Amino acid sequence: MPATALLRRAALAASLCAAVALGATACGPFSGGTKDDAKPAGPFGGLSGPQIVDKAIGATKTADSLTLDIDLKTTDGPVKANLATDVRGRCAGTMTLGVTGTAELIRPDAEAVYMRFDEAFLKEQAKGESPEVQAAVLKELKGRWVKTDAKDPDAKESLALCDLKSLLAEFEQGSDGAAKGEETTVGGKKALTLTQSSGSEKTTVYVATEGKPYLLKIVTTGGKEPGTIAFSDYDKPVVAKAPAKKDVVDEKSLG
């Protein structure tokens, strides 16, 4: 398989991760379920469940940076990702698409993106090709970072999760059916749970109760695409340094 085709497949696979994240419950109005009738107590006082969700979405949209930890089951297979990203487009982390194979990603600026695929990922994408082509792909790309123009259409699709400003713009306020639940902790931070149900699907949102009321986690059970999206490291600098030149191969030079 030509290496450019391999990269295009990788980019399309990575874009699935972005599409799934944007389709999560918190990226649209938090509706359905039962109206909250909890007594005016707890960390948010007399605020109703819908008001708390709106408050959390509003706070989250002000974030300068954060880390996304995604673990989802989709109709196209499992998707996992851990990406630190900011509103300036810097991004760094890993993505696992399907049952095998992981890709590392670094976007240090608006000009270039670097991706490094593990051996399992390369072998899976080269499956069905001749032994000679498979060997060539591994020899050329194993352990090396592939540099691509960040403005390339395929790269832009794979970088959807690295555009924090656009990602947060998808979150909408105007919820009308979130029920307040118990207090708990998420990643060592105190949180309040809010739940809603729709058919066999149940979504639980965890909102920070100390400091800014950021979204900390969204868990969906049941339904067609259950999974978890966690949010952490709010406003922490994203470390996204370009790899050493000796470890980089330019996508344009691949045959």
PDB file of N, CA and C in Angstrom, residues 162-203:
ATOM      1  N   CYS A 162      -8.359  18.564  17.920  1.00  0.00           N
ATOM      2  CA  CYS A 162      -7.313  19.501  18.302  1.00  0.00           C
ATOM      3  C   CYS A 162      -7.766  20.950  18.164  1.00  0.00           C
ATOM      4  N   ASP A 163      -8.950  21.166  17.677  1.00  0.00           N
ATOM      5  CA  ASP A 163      -9.493  22.513  17.526  1.00  0.00           C
ATOM      6  C   ASP A 163     -10.442  22.764  18.695  1.00  0.00           C
ATOM      7  N   LEU A 164      -9.875  23.101  19.844  1.00  0.00           N
ATOM      8  CA  LEU A 164     -10.681  23.234  21.051  1.00  0.00           C
ATOM      9  C   LEU A 164     -11.725  24.322  20.925  1.00  0.00           C
ATOM     10  N   LYS A 165     -11.377  25.407  20.268  1.00  0.00           N
ATOM     11  CA  LYS A 165     -12.332  26.507  20.131  1.00  0.00           C
ATOM     12  C   LYS A 165     -13.590  26.047  19.407  1.00  0.00           C
ATOM     13  N   SER A 166     -13.421  25.305  18.307  1.00  0.00           N
ATOM     14  CA  SER A 166     -14.573  24.806  17.553  1.00  0.00           C
ATOM     15  C   SER A 166     -15.302  23.711  18.323  1.00  0.00           C
ATOM     16  N   LEU A 167     -14.529  22.877  19.008  1.00  0.00           N
ATOM     17  CA  LEU A 167     -15.116  21.780  19.768  1.00  0.00           C
ATOM     18  C   LEU A 167     -16.045  22.312  20.858  1.00  0.00           C
ATOM     19  N   LEU A 168     -15.564  23.305  21.595  1.00  0.00           N
ATOM     20  CA  LEU A 168     -16.375  23.862  22.676  1.00  0.00           C
ATOM     21  C   LEU A 168     -17.574  24.641  22.149  1.00  0.00           C
ATOM     22  N   ALA A 169     -17.448  25.168  20.937  1.00  0.00           N
ATOM     23  CA  ALA A 169     -18.566  25.909  20.346  1.00  0.00           C
ATOM     24  C   ALA A 169     -19.754  25.000  20.081  1.00  0.00           C
ATOM     25  N   GLU A 170     -19.492  23.674  19.989  1.00  0.00           N
ATOM     26  CA  GLU A 170     -20.572  22.726  19.736  1.00  0.00           C
ATOM     27  C   GLU A 170     -21.444  22.501  20.976  1.00  0.00           C
ATOM     28  N   PHE A 171     -20.913  22.805  22.151  1.00  0.00           N
ATOM     29  CA  PHE A 171     -21.668  22.589  23.378  1.00  0.00           C
ATOM     30  C   PHE A 171     -22.779  23.633  23.471  1.00  0.00           C
ATOM     31  N   GLU A 172     -23.995  23.175  23.650  1.00  0.00           N
ATOM     32  CA  GLU A 172     -25.146  24.076  23.682  1.00  0.00           C
ATOM     33  C   GLU A 172     -25.805  24.095  25.060  1.00  0.00           C
ATOM     34  N   GLN A 173     -26.215  25.266  25.449  1.00  0.00           N
ATOM     35  CA  GLN A 173     -26.978  25.393  26.678  1.00  0.00           C
ATOM     36  C   GLN A 173     -28.467  25.341  26.365  1.00  0.00           C
ATOM     37  N   GLY A 174     -29.279  25.263  27.394  1.00  0.00           N
ATOM     38  CA  GLY A 174     -30.721  25.187  27.182  1.00  0.00           C
ATOM     39  C   GLY A 174     -31.262  23.829  27.571  1.00  0.00           C
ATOM     40  N   SER A 175     -30.674  23.215  28.595  1.00  0.00           N
ATOM     41  CA  SER A 175     -31.131  21.893  29.031  1.00  0.00           C
ATOM     42  C   SER A 175     -32.470  22.014  29.754  1.00  0.00           C
ATOM     43  N   ASP A 176     -33.225  20.926  29.764  1.00  0.00           N
ATOM     44  CA  ASP A 176     -34.514  20.993  30.444  1.00  0.00           C
ATOM     45  C   ASP A 176     -34.886  19.686  31.139  1.00  0.00           C
ATOM     46  N   GLY A 177     -33.936  18.793  31.346  1.00  0.00           N
ATOM     47  CA  GLY A 177     -34.344  17.553  31.981  1.00  0.00           C
ATOM     48  C   GLY A 177     -33.292  16.827  32.780  1.00  0.00           C
ATOM     49  N   ALA A 178     -32.339  17.530  33.372  1.00  0.00           N
ATOM     50  CA  ALA A 178     -31.288  16.876  34.143  1.00  0.00           C
ATOM     51  C   ALA A 178     -31.677  16.773  35.613  1.00  0.00           C
ATOM     52  N   ALA A 179     -31.539  15.590  36.187  1.00  0.00           N
ATOM     53  CA  ALA A 179     -31.894  15.381  37.596  1.00  0.00           C
ATOM     54  C   ALA A 179     -30.634  15.316  38.448  1.00  0.00           C
ATOM     55  N   LYS A 180     -30.602  16.089  39.526  1.00  0.00           N
ATOM     56  CA  LYS A 180     -29.440  16.085  40.415  1.00  0.00           C
ATOM     57  C   LYS A 180     -29.341  14.756  41.161  1.00  0.00           C
ATOM     58  N   GLY A 181     -28.067  14.314  41.327  1.00  0.00           N
ATOM     59  CA  GLY A 181     -27.832  13.060  42.031  1.00  0.00           C
ATOM     60  C   GLY A 181     -26.883  13.241  43.188  1.00  0.00           C
ATOM     61  N   GLU A 182     -26.054  12.234  43.423  1.00  0.00           N
ATOM     62  CA  GLU A 182     -25.158  12.245  44.570  1.00  0.00           C
ATOM     63  C   GLU A 182     -23.884  13.037  44.300  1.00  0.00           C
ATOM     64  N   GLU A 183     -23.219  13.422  45.388  1.00  0.00           N
ATOM     65  CA  GLU A 183     -21.890  14.019  45.283  1.00  0.00           C
ATOM     66  C   GLU A 183     -20.860  12.901  45.289  1.00  0.00           C
ATOM     67  N   THR A 184     -19.773  13.095  44.532  1.00  0.00           N
ATOM     68  CA  THR A 184     -18.735  12.075  44.414  1.00  0.00           C
ATOM     69  C   THR A 184     -17.412  12.769  44.094  1.00  0.00           C
ATOM     70  N   THR A 185     -16.434  12.017  43.650  1.00  0.00           N
ATOM     71  CA  THR A 185     -15.162  12.604  43.211  1.00  0.00           C
ATOM     72  C   THR A 185     -14.808  12.036  41.846  1.00  0.00           C
ATOM     73  N   VAL A 186     -14.166  12.870  41.035  1.00  0.00           N
ATOM     74  CA  VAL A 186     -13.682  12.472  39.716  1.00  0.00           C
ATOM     75  C   VAL A 186     -12.246  12.952  39.581  1.00  0.00           C
ATOM     76  N   GLY A 187     -11.320  12.018  39.468  1.00  0.00           N
ATOM     77  CA  GLY A 187      -9.918  12.404  39.362  1.00  0.00           C
ATOM     78  C   GLY A 187      -9.436  13.214  40.544  1.00  0.00           C
ATOM     79  N   GLY A 188      -9.967  12.910  41.726  1.00  0.00           N
ATOM     80  CA  GLY A 188      -9.573  13.630  42.926  1.00  0.00           C
ATOM     81  C   GLY A 188     -10.296  14.942  43.141  1.00  0.00           C
ATOM     82  N   LYS A 189     -11.202  15.294  42.255  1.00  0.00           N
ATOM     83  CA  LYS A 189     -11.957  16.538  42.373  1.00  0.00           C
ATOM     84  C   LYS A 189     -13.403  16.244  42.773  1.00  0.00           C
ATOM     85  N   LYS A 190     -13.939  17.067  43.680  1.00  0.00           N
ATOM     86  CA  LYS A 190     -15.316  16.880  44.107  1.00  0.00           C
ATOM     87  C   LYS A 190     -16.271  17.215  42.972  1.00  0.00           C
ATOM     88  N   ALA A 191     -17.317  16.396  42.857  1.00  0.00           N
ATOM     89  CA  ALA A 191     -18.245  16.581  41.743  1.00  0.00           C
ATOM     90  C   ALA A 191     -19.668  16.240  42.150  1.00  0.00           C
ATOM     91  N   LEU A 192     -20.614  16.807  41.399  1.00  0.00           N
ATOM     92  CA  LEU A 192     -22.027  16.477  41.555  1.00  0.00           C
ATOM     93  C   LEU A 192     -22.458  15.719  40.310  1.00  0.00           C
ATOM     94  N   THR A 193     -23.241  14.657  40.490  1.00  0.00           N
ATOM     95  CA  THR A 193     -23.747  13.900  39.350  1.00  0.00           C
ATOM     96  C   THR A 193     -25.117  14.418  38.927  1.00  0.00           C
ATOM     97  N   LEU A 194     -25.344  14.424  37.627  1.00  0.00           N
ATOM     98  CA  LEU A 194     -26.650  14.778  37.063  1.00  0.00           C
ATOM     99  C   LEU A 194     -26.965  13.737  35.998  1.00  0.00           C
ATOM    100  N   THR A 195     -28.183  13.245  35.994  1.00  0.00           N
ATOM    101  CA  THR A 195     -28.522  12.145  35.088  1.00  0.00           C
ATOM    102  C   THR A 195     -29.757  12.437  34.259  1.00  0.00           C
ATOM    103  N   GLN A 196     -29.810  11.756  33.127  1.00  0.00           N
ATOM    104  CA  GLN A 196     -31.001  11.765  32.293  1.00  0.00           C
ATOM    105  C   GLN A 196     -31.073  10.418  31.594  1.00  0.00           C
ATOM    106  N   SER A 197     -32.276  10.010  31.220  1.00  0.00           N
ATOM    107  CA  SER A 197     -32.468   8.745  30.516  1.00  0.00           C
ATOM    108  C   SER A 197     -33.340   8.965  29.299  1.00  0.00           C
ATOM    109  N   SER A 198     -33.049   8.170  28.264  1.00  0.00           N
ATOM    110  CA  SER A 198     -33.850   8.199  27.053  1.00  0.00           C
ATOM    111  C   SER A 198     -33.889   6.781  26.512  1.00  0.00           C
ATOM    112  N   GLY A 199     -35.016   6.113  26.695  1.00  0.00           N
ATOM    113  CA  GLY A 199     -35.100   4.714  26.301  1.00  0.00           C
ATOM    114  C   GLY A 199     -34.137   3.878  27.120  1.00  0.00           C
ATOM    115  N   SER A 200     -33.326   3.087  26.457  1.00  0.00           N
ATOM    116  CA  SER A 200     -32.354   2.234  27.149  1.00  0.00           C
ATOM    117  C   SER A 200     -31.058   2.970  27.473  1.00  0.00           C
ATOM    118  N   GLU A 201     -30.956   4.208  27.025  1.00  0.00           N
ATOM    119  CA  GLU A 201     -29.718   4.963  27.212  1.00  0.00           C
ATOM    120  C   GLU A 201     -29.793   5.874  28.437  1.00  0.00           C
ATOM    121  N   LYS A 202     -28.754   5.838  29.247  1.00  0.00           N
ATOM    122  CA  LYS A 202     -28.658   6.698  30.425  1.00  0.00           C
ATOM    123  C   LYS A 202     -27.355   7.480  30.368  1.00  0.00           C
ATOM    124  N   THR A 203     -27.430   8.769  30.585  1.00  0.00           N
ATOM    125  CA  THR A 203     -26.244   9.625  30.564  1.00  0.00           C
ATOM    126  C   THR A 203     -26.072  10.283  31.926  1.00  0.00           C
TER     127      THR A 203
END
